[in-house]
């Protein structure tokens, strides 16, 4: 007989809970809702920032765009406004940017980061790093090599936050990306371009390429938080946390990271296993 318990407002059976645990190859945190997950991650980041402040050191943050981390940024902004959390000792490196794309384009990740975080906190603009979608093509390779070097110069990423795409991408490391990949110019998967079409009006307007941190760059982070909310991510999340490690689902590489946590809501984790 299975015991029924309440989890995140959804009732799931004890047997199902056991099944989920049995197949998980990386630690997960099943949150009541995205708000709970975002609060948890934002509090962890705030604590890390304050600890580094006490030691007079920088905190090096790897940042993601897209819908998944927006509530984390909202909470960090709130903490800055209401609790005096300062970002003066934060150095940030964003995961990716479409290529080519002007920084002032509506869809640019530069614009996104300013809208949701940088314009509302006291981070030093000189400490903000986002891949440059405006570079002439002949300068991209050097830019990417320098991006990885800069991360190392600051002592590596302390915390990296991630979302996951329907292709299983992290950053824009699409299926076929190698574990040893570094920051580079990549071709976007068709599914990723279809998903981005809503932001660009239509699919034809979505750039075919992007600059992204590599898998190796991401895996070098000391702590990784990855988030997925909603039933549309359930299938790829199941592959990421239960499947064999494979370059066809780049998020599976995270199974090999010593300090990763996957934040999910019940819509995202429940459904893939119930059928
Ligand atoms: C964004 C990024 C992507 C997104 C992923 C999920 O900087 O690197 O990997 O995290 O596509 O996007 P959302 O959160 O919009 O579902």
PDB file of C-alpha atoms and ligand atoms in Angstrom:
ATOM      1  CA  UNK A   1       0.000   0.000   0.000  1.00  0.00           C
ATOM      2  CA  UNK A   2       1.374   3.416  -0.862  1.00  0.00           C
ATOM      3  CA  UNK A   3       1.187   6.326   1.565  1.00  0.00           C
ATOM      4  CA  UNK A   4      -0.213   9.504   0.046  1.00  0.00           C
ATOM      5  CA  UNK A   5       1.573  12.719   0.888  1.00  0.00           C
ATOM      6  CA  UNK A   6       1.192  16.349  -0.036  1.00  0.00           C
ATOM      7  CA  UNK A   7       4.061  17.807  -2.044  1.00  0.00           C
ATOM      8  CA  UNK A   8       3.842  21.310  -3.395  1.00  0.00           C
ATOM      9  CA  UNK A   9       0.061  21.306  -3.250  1.00  0.00           C
ATOM     10  CA  UNK A  10       0.069  18.148  -5.402  1.00  0.00           C
ATOM     11  CA  UNK A  11      -0.593  14.780  -3.901  1.00  0.00           C
ATOM     12  CA  UNK A  12       1.994  12.185  -4.871  1.00  0.00           C
ATOM     13  CA  UNK A  13       2.250   8.658  -3.566  1.00  0.00           C
ATOM     14  CA  UNK A  14       5.039   7.365  -1.342  1.00  0.00           C
ATOM     15  CA  UNK A  15       5.725   4.726  -3.986  1.00  0.00           C
ATOM     16  CA  UNK A  16       6.113   7.358  -6.700  1.00  0.00           C
ATOM     17  CA  UNK A  17       8.408   9.391  -4.475  1.00  0.00           C
ATOM     18  CA  UNK A  18      10.595   6.328  -3.976  1.00  0.00           C
ATOM     19  CA  UNK A  19      10.620   5.663  -7.744  1.00  0.00           C
ATOM     20  CA  UNK A  20      11.724   9.239  -8.456  1.00  0.00           C
ATOM     21  CA  UNK A  21      14.599   9.001  -5.977  1.00  0.00           C
ATOM     22  CA  UNK A  22      15.709   5.636  -7.322  1.00  0.00           C
ATOM     23  CA  UNK A  23      16.313   6.946 -10.828  1.00  0.00           C
ATOM     24  CA  UNK A  24      17.814  10.330 -10.009  1.00  0.00           C
ATOM     25  CA  UNK A  25      21.478  10.637 -10.928  1.00  0.00           C
ATOM     26  CA  UNK A  26      21.877  14.141  -9.553  1.00  0.00           C
ATOM     27  CA  UNK A  27      20.499  15.844  -6.451  1.00  0.00           C
ATOM     28  CA  UNK A  28      17.141  17.499  -6.965  1.00  0.00           C
ATOM     29  CA  UNK A  29      15.079  19.874  -4.901  1.00  0.00           C
ATOM     30  CA  UNK A  30      11.379  19.554  -5.563  1.00  0.00           C
ATOM     31  CA  UNK A  31       9.948  22.985  -4.715  1.00  0.00           C
ATOM     32  CA  UNK A  32       6.356  23.877  -3.927  1.00  0.00           C
ATOM     33  CA  UNK A  33       6.518  26.385  -6.799  1.00  0.00           C
ATOM     34  CA  UNK A  34       9.095  28.442  -8.729  1.00  0.00           C
ATOM     35  CA  UNK A  35       8.916  31.178  -6.049  1.00  0.00           C
ATOM     36  CA  UNK A  36      10.195  28.803  -3.380  1.00  0.00           C
ATOM     37  CA  UNK A  37      13.053  27.657  -5.614  1.00  0.00           C
ATOM     38  CA  UNK A  38      13.989  31.210  -6.563  1.00  0.00           C
ATOM     39  CA  UNK A  39      14.028  32.317  -2.906  1.00  0.00           C
ATOM     40  CA  UNK A  40      16.287  29.435  -1.987  1.00  0.00           C
ATOM     41  CA  UNK A  41      18.791  30.168  -4.766  1.00  0.00           C
ATOM     42  CA  UNK A  42      18.720  33.943  -4.199  1.00  0.00           C
ATOM     43  CA  UNK A  43      19.342  33.479  -0.467  1.00  0.00           C
ATOM     44  CA  UNK A  44      22.281  31.193  -1.179  1.00  0.00           C
ATOM     45  CA  UNK A  45      23.756  33.758  -3.588  1.00  0.00           C
ATOM     46  CA  UNK A  46      23.212  36.608  -1.089  1.00  0.00           C
ATOM     47  CA  UNK A  47      24.950  34.648   1.661  1.00  0.00           C
ATOM     48  CA  UNK A  48      27.874  33.885  -0.632  1.00  0.00           C
ATOM     49  CA  UNK A  49      28.164  37.572  -1.623  1.00  0.00           C
ATOM     50  CA  UNK A  50      28.198  38.637   2.046  1.00  0.00           C
ATOM     51  CA  UNK A  51      30.734  35.993   3.025  1.00  0.00           C
ATOM     52  CA  UNK A  52      33.080  37.151   0.275  1.00  0.00           C
ATOM     53  CA  UNK A  53      32.548  40.773   1.383  1.00  0.00           C
ATOM     54  CA  UNK A  54      33.747  39.868   4.856  1.00  0.00           C
ATOM     55  CA  UNK A  55      36.898  38.377   3.325  1.00  0.00           C
ATOM     56  CA  UNK A  56      37.338  41.347   0.977  1.00  0.00           C
ATOM     57  CA  UNK A  57      36.976  39.120  -2.061  1.00  0.00           C
ATOM     58  CA  UNK A  58      34.943  39.025  -5.265  1.00  0.00           C
ATOM     59  CA  UNK A  59      32.099  36.584  -5.770  1.00  0.00           C
ATOM     60  CA  UNK A  60      32.161  35.331  -9.358  1.00  0.00           C
ATOM     61  CA  UNK A  61      28.654  34.631 -10.631  1.00  0.00           C
ATOM     62  CA  UNK A  62      27.718  32.796 -13.821  1.00  0.00           C
ATOM     63  CA  UNK A  63      24.339  34.078 -14.980  1.00  0.00           C
ATOM     64  CA  UNK A  64      21.599  32.795 -17.262  1.00  0.00           C
ATOM     65  CA  UNK A  65      18.806  34.562 -19.119  1.00  0.00           C
ATOM     66  CA  UNK A  66      15.361  33.262 -20.138  1.00  0.00           C
ATOM     67  CA  UNK A  67      12.234  32.783 -18.066  1.00  0.00           C
ATOM     68  CA  UNK A  68      13.666  30.330 -15.508  1.00  0.00           C
ATOM     69  CA  UNK A  69      15.906  32.680 -13.446  1.00  0.00           C
ATOM     70  CA  UNK A  70      13.704  35.818 -13.533  1.00  0.00           C
ATOM     71  CA  UNK A  71      12.315  35.245 -10.035  1.00  0.00           C
ATOM     72  CA  UNK A  72      15.852  34.768  -8.675  1.00  0.00           C
ATOM     73  CA  UNK A  73      16.784  38.184 -10.084  1.00  0.00           C
ATOM     74  CA  UNK A  74      13.582  39.737  -8.691  1.00  0.00           C
ATOM     75  CA  UNK A  75      14.488  38.489  -5.234  1.00  0.00           C
ATOM     76  CA  UNK A  76      18.113  39.667  -5.487  1.00  0.00           C
ATOM     77  CA  UNK A  77      16.866  43.132  -6.493  1.00  0.00           C
ATOM     78  CA  UNK A  78      14.445  43.111  -3.552  1.00  0.00           C
ATOM     79  CA  UNK A  79      17.279  42.157  -1.184  1.00  0.00           C
ATOM     80  CA  UNK A  80      19.386  44.989  -2.585  1.00  0.00           C
ATOM     81  CA  UNK A  81      16.578  47.515  -2.061  1.00  0.00           C
ATOM     82  CA  UNK A  82      15.212  46.326   1.257  1.00  0.00           C
ATOM     83  CA  UNK A  83      18.068  44.511   2.968  1.00  0.00           C
ATOM     84  CA  UNK A  84      21.093  46.457   1.738  1.00  0.00           C
ATOM     85  CA  UNK A  85      22.616  43.581  -0.218  1.00  0.00           C
ATOM     86  CA  UNK A  86      25.473  45.154  -2.165  1.00  0.00           C
ATOM     87  CA  UNK A  87      26.820  43.813  -5.471  1.00  0.00           C
ATOM     88  CA  UNK A  88      29.991  45.914  -5.358  1.00  0.00           C
ATOM     89  CA  UNK A  89      32.101  42.776  -4.919  1.00  0.00           C
ATOM     90  CA  UNK A  90      30.288  40.752  -7.599  1.00  0.00           C
ATOM     91  CA  UNK A  91      31.857  39.884 -10.934  1.00  0.00           C
ATOM     92  CA  UNK A  92      29.429  38.357 -13.411  1.00  0.00           C
ATOM     93  CA  UNK A  93      29.798  36.282 -16.557  1.00  0.00           C
ATOM     94  CA  UNK A  94      26.735  35.555 -18.632  1.00  0.00           C
ATOM     95  CA  UNK A  95      26.375  32.216 -20.327  1.00  0.00           C
ATOM     96  CA  UNK A  96      25.544  33.286 -23.831  1.00  0.00           C
ATOM     97  CA  UNK A  97      24.310  35.736 -26.452  1.00  0.00           C
ATOM     98  CA  UNK A  98      22.764  35.359 -29.894  1.00  0.00           C
ATOM     99  CA  UNK A  99      25.131  36.010 -32.810  1.00  0.00           C
ATOM    100  CA  UNK A 100      24.976  38.294 -34.569  1.00  0.00           C
ATOM    101  CA  UNK A 101      22.789  40.608 -32.519  1.00  0.00           C
ATOM    102  CA  UNK A 102      23.084  44.245 -31.489  1.00  0.00           C
ATOM    103  CA  UNK A 103      23.328  44.814 -27.750  1.00  0.00           C
ATOM    104  CA  UNK A 104      20.395  47.241 -27.919  1.00  0.00           C
ATOM    105  CA  UNK A 105      18.106  44.784 -29.747  1.00  0.00           C
ATOM    106  CA  UNK A 106      14.916  43.920 -27.890  1.00  0.00           C
ATOM    107  CA  UNK A 107      15.954  40.237 -27.716  1.00  0.00           C
ATOM    108  CA  UNK A 108      19.571  40.726 -26.653  1.00  0.00           C
ATOM    109  CA  UNK A 109      20.750  39.160 -23.429  1.00  0.00           C
ATOM    110  CA  UNK A 110      22.543  42.430 -22.633  1.00  0.00           C
ATOM    111  CA  UNK A 111      19.159  44.145 -22.587  1.00  0.00           C
ATOM    112  CA  UNK A 112      17.608  41.285 -20.601  1.00  0.00           C
ATOM    113  CA  UNK A 113      20.264  41.414 -17.872  1.00  0.00           C
ATOM    114  CA  UNK A 114      19.971  45.171 -17.505  1.00  0.00           C
ATOM    115  CA  UNK A 115      16.187  45.001 -17.348  1.00  0.00           C
ATOM    116  CA  UNK A 116      16.023  42.262 -14.718  1.00  0.00           C
ATOM    117  CA  UNK A 117      19.160  42.813 -12.648  1.00  0.00           C
ATOM    118  CA  UNK A 118      21.996  45.167 -13.473  1.00  0.00           C
ATOM    119  CA  UNK A 119      19.958  48.405 -13.707  1.00  0.00           C
ATOM    120  CA  UNK A 120      18.550  47.806 -10.220  1.00  0.00           C
ATOM    121  CA  UNK A 121      21.649  46.902  -8.190  1.00  0.00           C
ATOM    122  CA  UNK A 122      25.013  48.522  -7.481  1.00  0.00           C
ATOM    123  CA  UNK A 123      27.211  46.168  -9.519  1.00  0.00           C
ATOM    124  CA  UNK A 124      30.214  47.908 -11.104  1.00  0.00           C
ATOM    125  CA  UNK A 125      29.551  47.907 -14.898  1.00  0.00           C
ATOM    126  CA  UNK A 126      33.248  47.059 -15.387  1.00  0.00           C
ATOM    127  CA  UNK A 127      32.608  43.759 -13.597  1.00  0.00           C
ATOM    128  CA  UNK A 128      29.795  42.691 -15.941  1.00  0.00           C
ATOM    129  CA  UNK A 129      30.708  40.311 -18.768  1.00  0.00           C
ATOM    130  CA  UNK A 130      28.320  39.188 -21.502  1.00  0.00           C
ATOM    131  CA  UNK A 131      29.366  37.545 -24.790  1.00  0.00           C
ATOM    132  CA  UNK A 132      29.499  40.199 -27.501  1.00  0.00           C
ATOM    133  CA  UNK A 133      26.994  39.554 -30.285  1.00  0.00           C
ATOM    134  CA  UNK A 134      28.237  42.559 -32.282  1.00  0.00           C
ATOM    135  CA  UNK A 135      31.805  41.407 -32.945  1.00  0.00           C
ATOM    136  CA  UNK A 136      33.062  40.997 -36.473  1.00  0.00           C
ATOM    137  CA  UNK A 137      33.318  37.273 -37.174  1.00  0.00           C
ATOM    138  CA  UNK A 138      37.145  37.293 -37.376  1.00  0.00           C
ATOM    139  CA  UNK A 139      37.332  38.520 -33.770  1.00  0.00           C
ATOM    140  CA  UNK A 140      34.980  35.973 -32.218  1.00  0.00           C
ATOM    141  CA  UNK A 141      37.498  33.167 -31.640  1.00  0.00           C
ATOM    142  CA  UNK A 142      39.907  35.402 -29.724  1.00  0.00           C
ATOM    143  CA  UNK A 143      37.031  36.932 -27.771  1.00  0.00           C
ATOM    144  CA  UNK A 144      35.907  33.447 -26.669  1.00  0.00           C
ATOM    145  CA  UNK A 145      39.399  32.401 -25.590  1.00  0.00           C
ATOM    146  CA  UNK A 146      39.728  35.652 -23.629  1.00  0.00           C
ATOM    147  CA  UNK A 147      36.314  35.089 -21.992  1.00  0.00           C
ATOM    148  CA  UNK A 148      37.467  31.778 -20.498  1.00  0.00           C
ATOM    149  CA  UNK A 149      40.783  33.328 -19.458  1.00  0.00           C
ATOM    150  CA  UNK A 150      39.002  36.184 -17.719  1.00  0.00           C
ATOM    151  CA  UNK A 151      36.864  33.734 -15.734  1.00  0.00           C
ATOM    152  CA  UNK A 152      40.041  31.988 -14.633  1.00  0.00           C
ATOM    153  CA  UNK A 153      41.702  35.302 -13.836  1.00  0.00           C
ATOM    154  CA  UNK A 154      38.962  35.993 -11.281  1.00  0.00           C
ATOM    155  CA  UNK A 155      39.492  32.559  -9.724  1.00  0.00           C
ATOM    156  CA  UNK A 156      36.739  30.690 -11.617  1.00  0.00           C
ATOM    157  CA  UNK A 157      32.970  30.736 -11.292  1.00  0.00           C
ATOM    158  CA  UNK A 158      31.842  30.456  -7.668  1.00  0.00           C
ATOM    159  CA  UNK A 159      28.181  29.899  -8.537  1.00  0.00           C
ATOM    160  CA  UNK A 160      26.651  29.177 -11.923  1.00  0.00           C
ATOM    161  CA  UNK A 161      22.913  29.342 -12.464  1.00  0.00           C
ATOM    162  CA  UNK A 162      21.328  27.548 -15.397  1.00  0.00           C
ATOM    163  CA  UNK A 163      18.060  26.866 -17.150  1.00  0.00           C
ATOM    164  CA  UNK A 164      17.543  23.934 -19.500  1.00  0.00           C
ATOM    165  CA  UNK A 165      16.271  24.107 -23.061  1.00  0.00           C
ATOM    166  CA  UNK A 166      13.933  21.556 -24.637  1.00  0.00           C
ATOM    167  CA  UNK A 167      16.931  20.159 -26.544  1.00  0.00           C
ATOM    168  CA  UNK A 168      18.701  19.513 -23.240  1.00  0.00           C
ATOM    169  CA  UNK A 169      21.002  22.466 -23.825  1.00  0.00           C
ATOM    170  CA  UNK A 170      22.704  24.318 -20.990  1.00  0.00           C
ATOM    171  CA  UNK A 171      23.886  27.718 -22.091  1.00  0.00           C
ATOM    172  CA  UNK A 172      23.602  27.233 -25.836  1.00  0.00           C
ATOM    173  CA  UNK A 173      25.480  23.946 -25.754  1.00  0.00           C
ATOM    174  CA  UNK A 174      23.161  22.057 -28.079  1.00  0.00           C
ATOM    175  CA  UNK A 175      23.091  18.270 -28.635  1.00  0.00           C
ATOM    176  CA  UNK A 176      26.505  17.206 -29.940  1.00  0.00           C
ATOM    177  CA  UNK A 177      28.428  19.522 -27.590  1.00  0.00           C
ATOM    178  CA  UNK A 178      31.496  17.967 -26.029  1.00  0.00           C
ATOM    179  CA  UNK A 179      32.323  17.795 -22.348  1.00  0.00           C
ATOM    180  CA  UNK A 180      35.635  19.491 -23.167  1.00  0.00           C
ATOM    181  CA  UNK A 181      33.990  22.384 -25.020  1.00  0.00           C
ATOM    182  CA  UNK A 182      34.938  25.928 -24.099  1.00  0.00           C
ATOM    183  CA  UNK A 183      33.406  29.296 -24.885  1.00  0.00           C
ATOM    184  CA  UNK A 184      32.774  29.368 -28.633  1.00  0.00           C
ATOM    185  CA  UNK A 185      30.500  30.231 -31.538  1.00  0.00           C
ATOM    186  CA  UNK A 186      27.805  27.561 -32.024  1.00  0.00           C
ATOM    187  CA  UNK A 187      24.930  26.775 -34.359  1.00  0.00           C
ATOM    188  CA  UNK A 188      21.531  26.810 -32.643  1.00  0.00           C
ATOM    189  CA  UNK A 189      19.360  23.708 -32.788  1.00  0.00           C
ATOM    190  CA  UNK A 190      16.153  23.991 -34.819  1.00  0.00           C
ATOM    191  CA  UNK A 191      14.033  23.368 -31.667  1.00  0.00           C
ATOM    192  CA  UNK A 192      15.824  26.209 -29.857  1.00  0.00           C
ATOM    193  CA  UNK A 193      15.135  28.566 -32.769  1.00  0.00           C
ATOM    194  CA  UNK A 194      11.468  27.522 -32.814  1.00  0.00           C
ATOM    195  CA  UNK A 195      11.244  28.230 -29.067  1.00  0.00           C
ATOM    196  CA  UNK A 196      12.917  31.632 -29.547  1.00  0.00           C
ATOM    197  CA  UNK A 197      10.542  32.610 -32.378  1.00  0.00           C
ATOM    198  CA  UNK A 198       8.069  34.165 -29.913  1.00  0.00           C
ATOM    199  CA  UNK A 199      10.734  36.706 -28.889  1.00  0.00           C
ATOM    200  CA  UNK A 200      11.770  37.525 -32.461  1.00  0.00           C
ATOM    201  CA  UNK A 201       8.299  37.727 -34.025  1.00  0.00           C
ATOM    202  CA  UNK A 202       8.919  34.766 -36.331  1.00  0.00           C
ATOM    203  CA  UNK A 203      11.388  31.913 -36.695  1.00  0.00           C
ATOM    204  CA  UNK A 204      13.151  33.440 -39.726  1.00  0.00           C
ATOM    205  CA  UNK A 205      14.223  36.369 -37.528  1.00  0.00           C
ATOM    206  CA  UNK A 206      15.987  34.171 -34.938  1.00  0.00           C
ATOM    207  CA  UNK A 207      19.770  34.210 -35.406  1.00  0.00           C
ATOM    208  CA  UNK A 208      21.231  30.874 -36.508  1.00  0.00           C
ATOM    209  CA  UNK A 209      24.179  31.131 -34.150  1.00  0.00           C
ATOM    210  CA  UNK A 210      25.192  32.164 -30.650  1.00  0.00           C
ATOM    211  CA  UNK A 211      28.284  32.592 -28.511  1.00  0.00           C
ATOM    212  CA  UNK A 212      28.108  30.334 -25.473  1.00  0.00           C
ATOM    213  CA  UNK A 213      30.244  29.307 -22.539  1.00  0.00           C
ATOM    214  CA  UNK A 214      31.337  25.716 -23.128  1.00  0.00           C
ATOM    215  CA  UNK A 215      30.372  22.659 -21.108  1.00  0.00           C
ATOM    216  CA  UNK A 216      33.842  22.607 -19.583  1.00  0.00           C
ATOM    217  CA  UNK A 217      33.537  26.266 -18.647  1.00  0.00           C
ATOM    218  CA  UNK A 218      30.202  25.585 -16.936  1.00  0.00           C
ATOM    219  CA  UNK A 219      31.419  22.385 -15.250  1.00  0.00           C
ATOM    220  CA  UNK A 220      34.365  24.273 -13.767  1.00  0.00           C
ATOM    221  CA  UNK A 221      31.958  26.259 -11.541  1.00  0.00           C
ATOM    222  CA  UNK A 222      32.279  25.421  -7.856  1.00  0.00           C
ATOM    223  CA  UNK A 223      28.498  25.296  -7.352  1.00  0.00           C
ATOM    224  CA  UNK A 224      25.774  24.888  -9.979  1.00  0.00           C
ATOM    225  CA  UNK A 225      22.053  25.554  -9.600  1.00  0.00           C
ATOM    226  CA  UNK A 226      19.877  24.488 -12.505  1.00  0.00           C
ATOM    227  CA  UNK A 227      16.160  25.312 -12.649  1.00  0.00           C
ATOM    228  CA  UNK A 228      13.176  24.019 -14.608  1.00  0.00           C
ATOM    229  CA  UNK A 229       9.578  24.992 -14.044  1.00  0.00           C
ATOM    230  CA  UNK A 230       6.454  23.671 -15.754  1.00  0.00           C
ATOM    231  CA  UNK A 231       5.249  20.531 -17.484  1.00  0.00           C
ATOM    232  CA  UNK A 232       6.720  21.494 -20.872  1.00  0.00           C
ATOM    233  CA  UNK A 233      10.184  20.765 -19.395  1.00  0.00           C
ATOM    234  CA  UNK A 234       9.214  17.438 -17.751  1.00  0.00           C
ATOM    235  CA  UNK A 235      10.422  15.117 -20.501  1.00  0.00           C
ATOM    236  CA  UNK A 236      13.839  16.726 -21.003  1.00  0.00           C
ATOM    237  CA  UNK A 237      14.324  17.037 -17.231  1.00  0.00           C
ATOM    238  CA  UNK A 238      13.665  13.319 -16.851  1.00  0.00           C
ATOM    239  CA  UNK A 239      16.322  12.607 -19.503  1.00  0.00           C
ATOM    240  CA  UNK A 240      18.756  14.994 -17.833  1.00  0.00           C
ATOM    241  CA  UNK A 241      18.502  13.478 -14.377  1.00  0.00           C
ATOM    242  CA  UNK A 242      17.719   9.837 -15.155  1.00  0.00           C
ATOM    243  CA  UNK A 243      19.363   9.248 -18.535  1.00  0.00           C
ATOM    244  CA  UNK A 244      22.831   8.029 -19.419  1.00  0.00           C
ATOM    245  CA  UNK A 245      25.415  10.780 -19.754  1.00  0.00           C
ATOM    246  CA  UNK A 246      25.406  11.680 -23.423  1.00  0.00           C
ATOM    247  CA  UNK A 247      26.429  14.605 -25.600  1.00  0.00           C
ATOM    248  CA  UNK A 248      22.995  14.258 -27.211  1.00  0.00           C
ATOM    249  CA  UNK A 249      21.511  15.654 -23.966  1.00  0.00           C
ATOM    250  CA  UNK A 250      24.202  18.079 -22.788  1.00  0.00           C
ATOM    251  CA  UNK A 251      22.527  18.658 -19.401  1.00  0.00           C
ATOM    252  CA  UNK A 252      23.353  15.017 -18.523  1.00  0.00           C
ATOM    253  CA  UNK A 253      26.996  16.098 -18.154  1.00  0.00           C
ATOM    254  CA  UNK A 254      25.912  17.807 -14.933  1.00  0.00           C
ATOM    255  CA  UNK A 255      25.505  14.335 -13.393  1.00  0.00           C
ATOM    256  CA  UNK A 256      29.303  14.345 -13.146  1.00  0.00           C
ATOM    257  CA  UNK A 257      29.472  17.609 -11.175  1.00  0.00           C
ATOM    258  CA  UNK A 258      30.252  17.294  -7.476  1.00  0.00           C
ATOM    259  CA  UNK A 259      28.135  20.239  -6.380  1.00  0.00           C
ATOM    260  CA  UNK A 260      25.027  20.569  -8.515  1.00  0.00           C
ATOM    261  CA  UNK A 261      21.374  20.872  -7.522  1.00  0.00           C
ATOM    262  CA  UNK A 262      18.388  20.657  -9.852  1.00  0.00           C
ATOM    263  CA  UNK A 263      15.452  22.837  -8.732  1.00  0.00           C
ATOM    264  CA  UNK A 264      12.091  21.627 -10.032  1.00  0.00           C
ATOM    265  CA  UNK A 265       8.417  22.134  -9.410  1.00  0.00           C
ATOM    266  CA  UNK A 266       5.924  19.241  -9.194  1.00  0.00           C
ATOM    267  CA  UNK A 267       4.518  20.007 -12.664  1.00  0.00           C
ATOM    268  CA  UNK A 268       7.973  19.455 -14.055  1.00  0.00           C
ATOM    269  CA  UNK A 269       8.927  16.331 -12.148  1.00  0.00           C
ATOM    270  CA  UNK A 270       5.604  14.624 -11.469  1.00  0.00           C
ATOM    271  CA  UNK A 271       4.188  14.283 -14.940  1.00  0.00           C
ATOM    272  CA  UNK A 272       7.127  12.663 -16.740  1.00  0.00           C
ATOM    273  CA  UNK A 273       6.998   9.733 -14.346  1.00  0.00           C
ATOM    274  CA  UNK A 274       3.312   9.286 -13.929  1.00  0.00           C
ATOM    275  CA  UNK A 275       2.577   7.986 -17.419  1.00  0.00           C
TER     276      UNK A 275
HETATM  277  C1  LIG B   1      19.913  31.367 -21.391  1.00  0.00           C
HETATM  278  C2  LIG B   1      20.395  30.014 -21.622  1.00  0.00           C
HETATM  279  C3  LIG B   1      19.462  28.924 -22.001  1.00  0.00           C
HETATM  280  C4  LIG B   1      18.173  28.921 -21.170  1.00  0.00           C
HETATM  281  C5  LIG B   1      17.250  27.782 -21.615  1.00  0.00           C
HETATM  282  C6  LIG B   1      15.935  27.797 -20.861  1.00  0.00           C
HETATM  283  O1  LIG B   1      20.984  32.227 -21.043  1.00  0.00           O
HETATM  284  O2  LIG B   1      21.552  29.789 -21.533  1.00  0.00           O
HETATM  285  O3  LIG B   1      20.124  27.693 -21.832  1.00  0.00           O
HETATM  286  O4  LIG B   1      18.488  28.791 -19.818  1.00  0.00           O
HETATM  287  O5  LIG B   1      16.989  27.877 -22.980  1.00  0.00           O
HETATM  288  O6  LIG B   1      15.236  28.952 -21.177  1.00  0.00           O
HETATM  289  P1  LIG B   1      13.919  29.342 -20.351  1.00  0.00           P
HETATM  290  O7  LIG B   1      14.346  29.596 -18.955  1.00  0.00           O
HETATM  291  O8  LIG B   1      13.425  30.596 -21.031  1.00  0.00           O
HETATM  292  O9  LIG B   1      13.001  28.186 -20.483  1.00  0.00           O
END
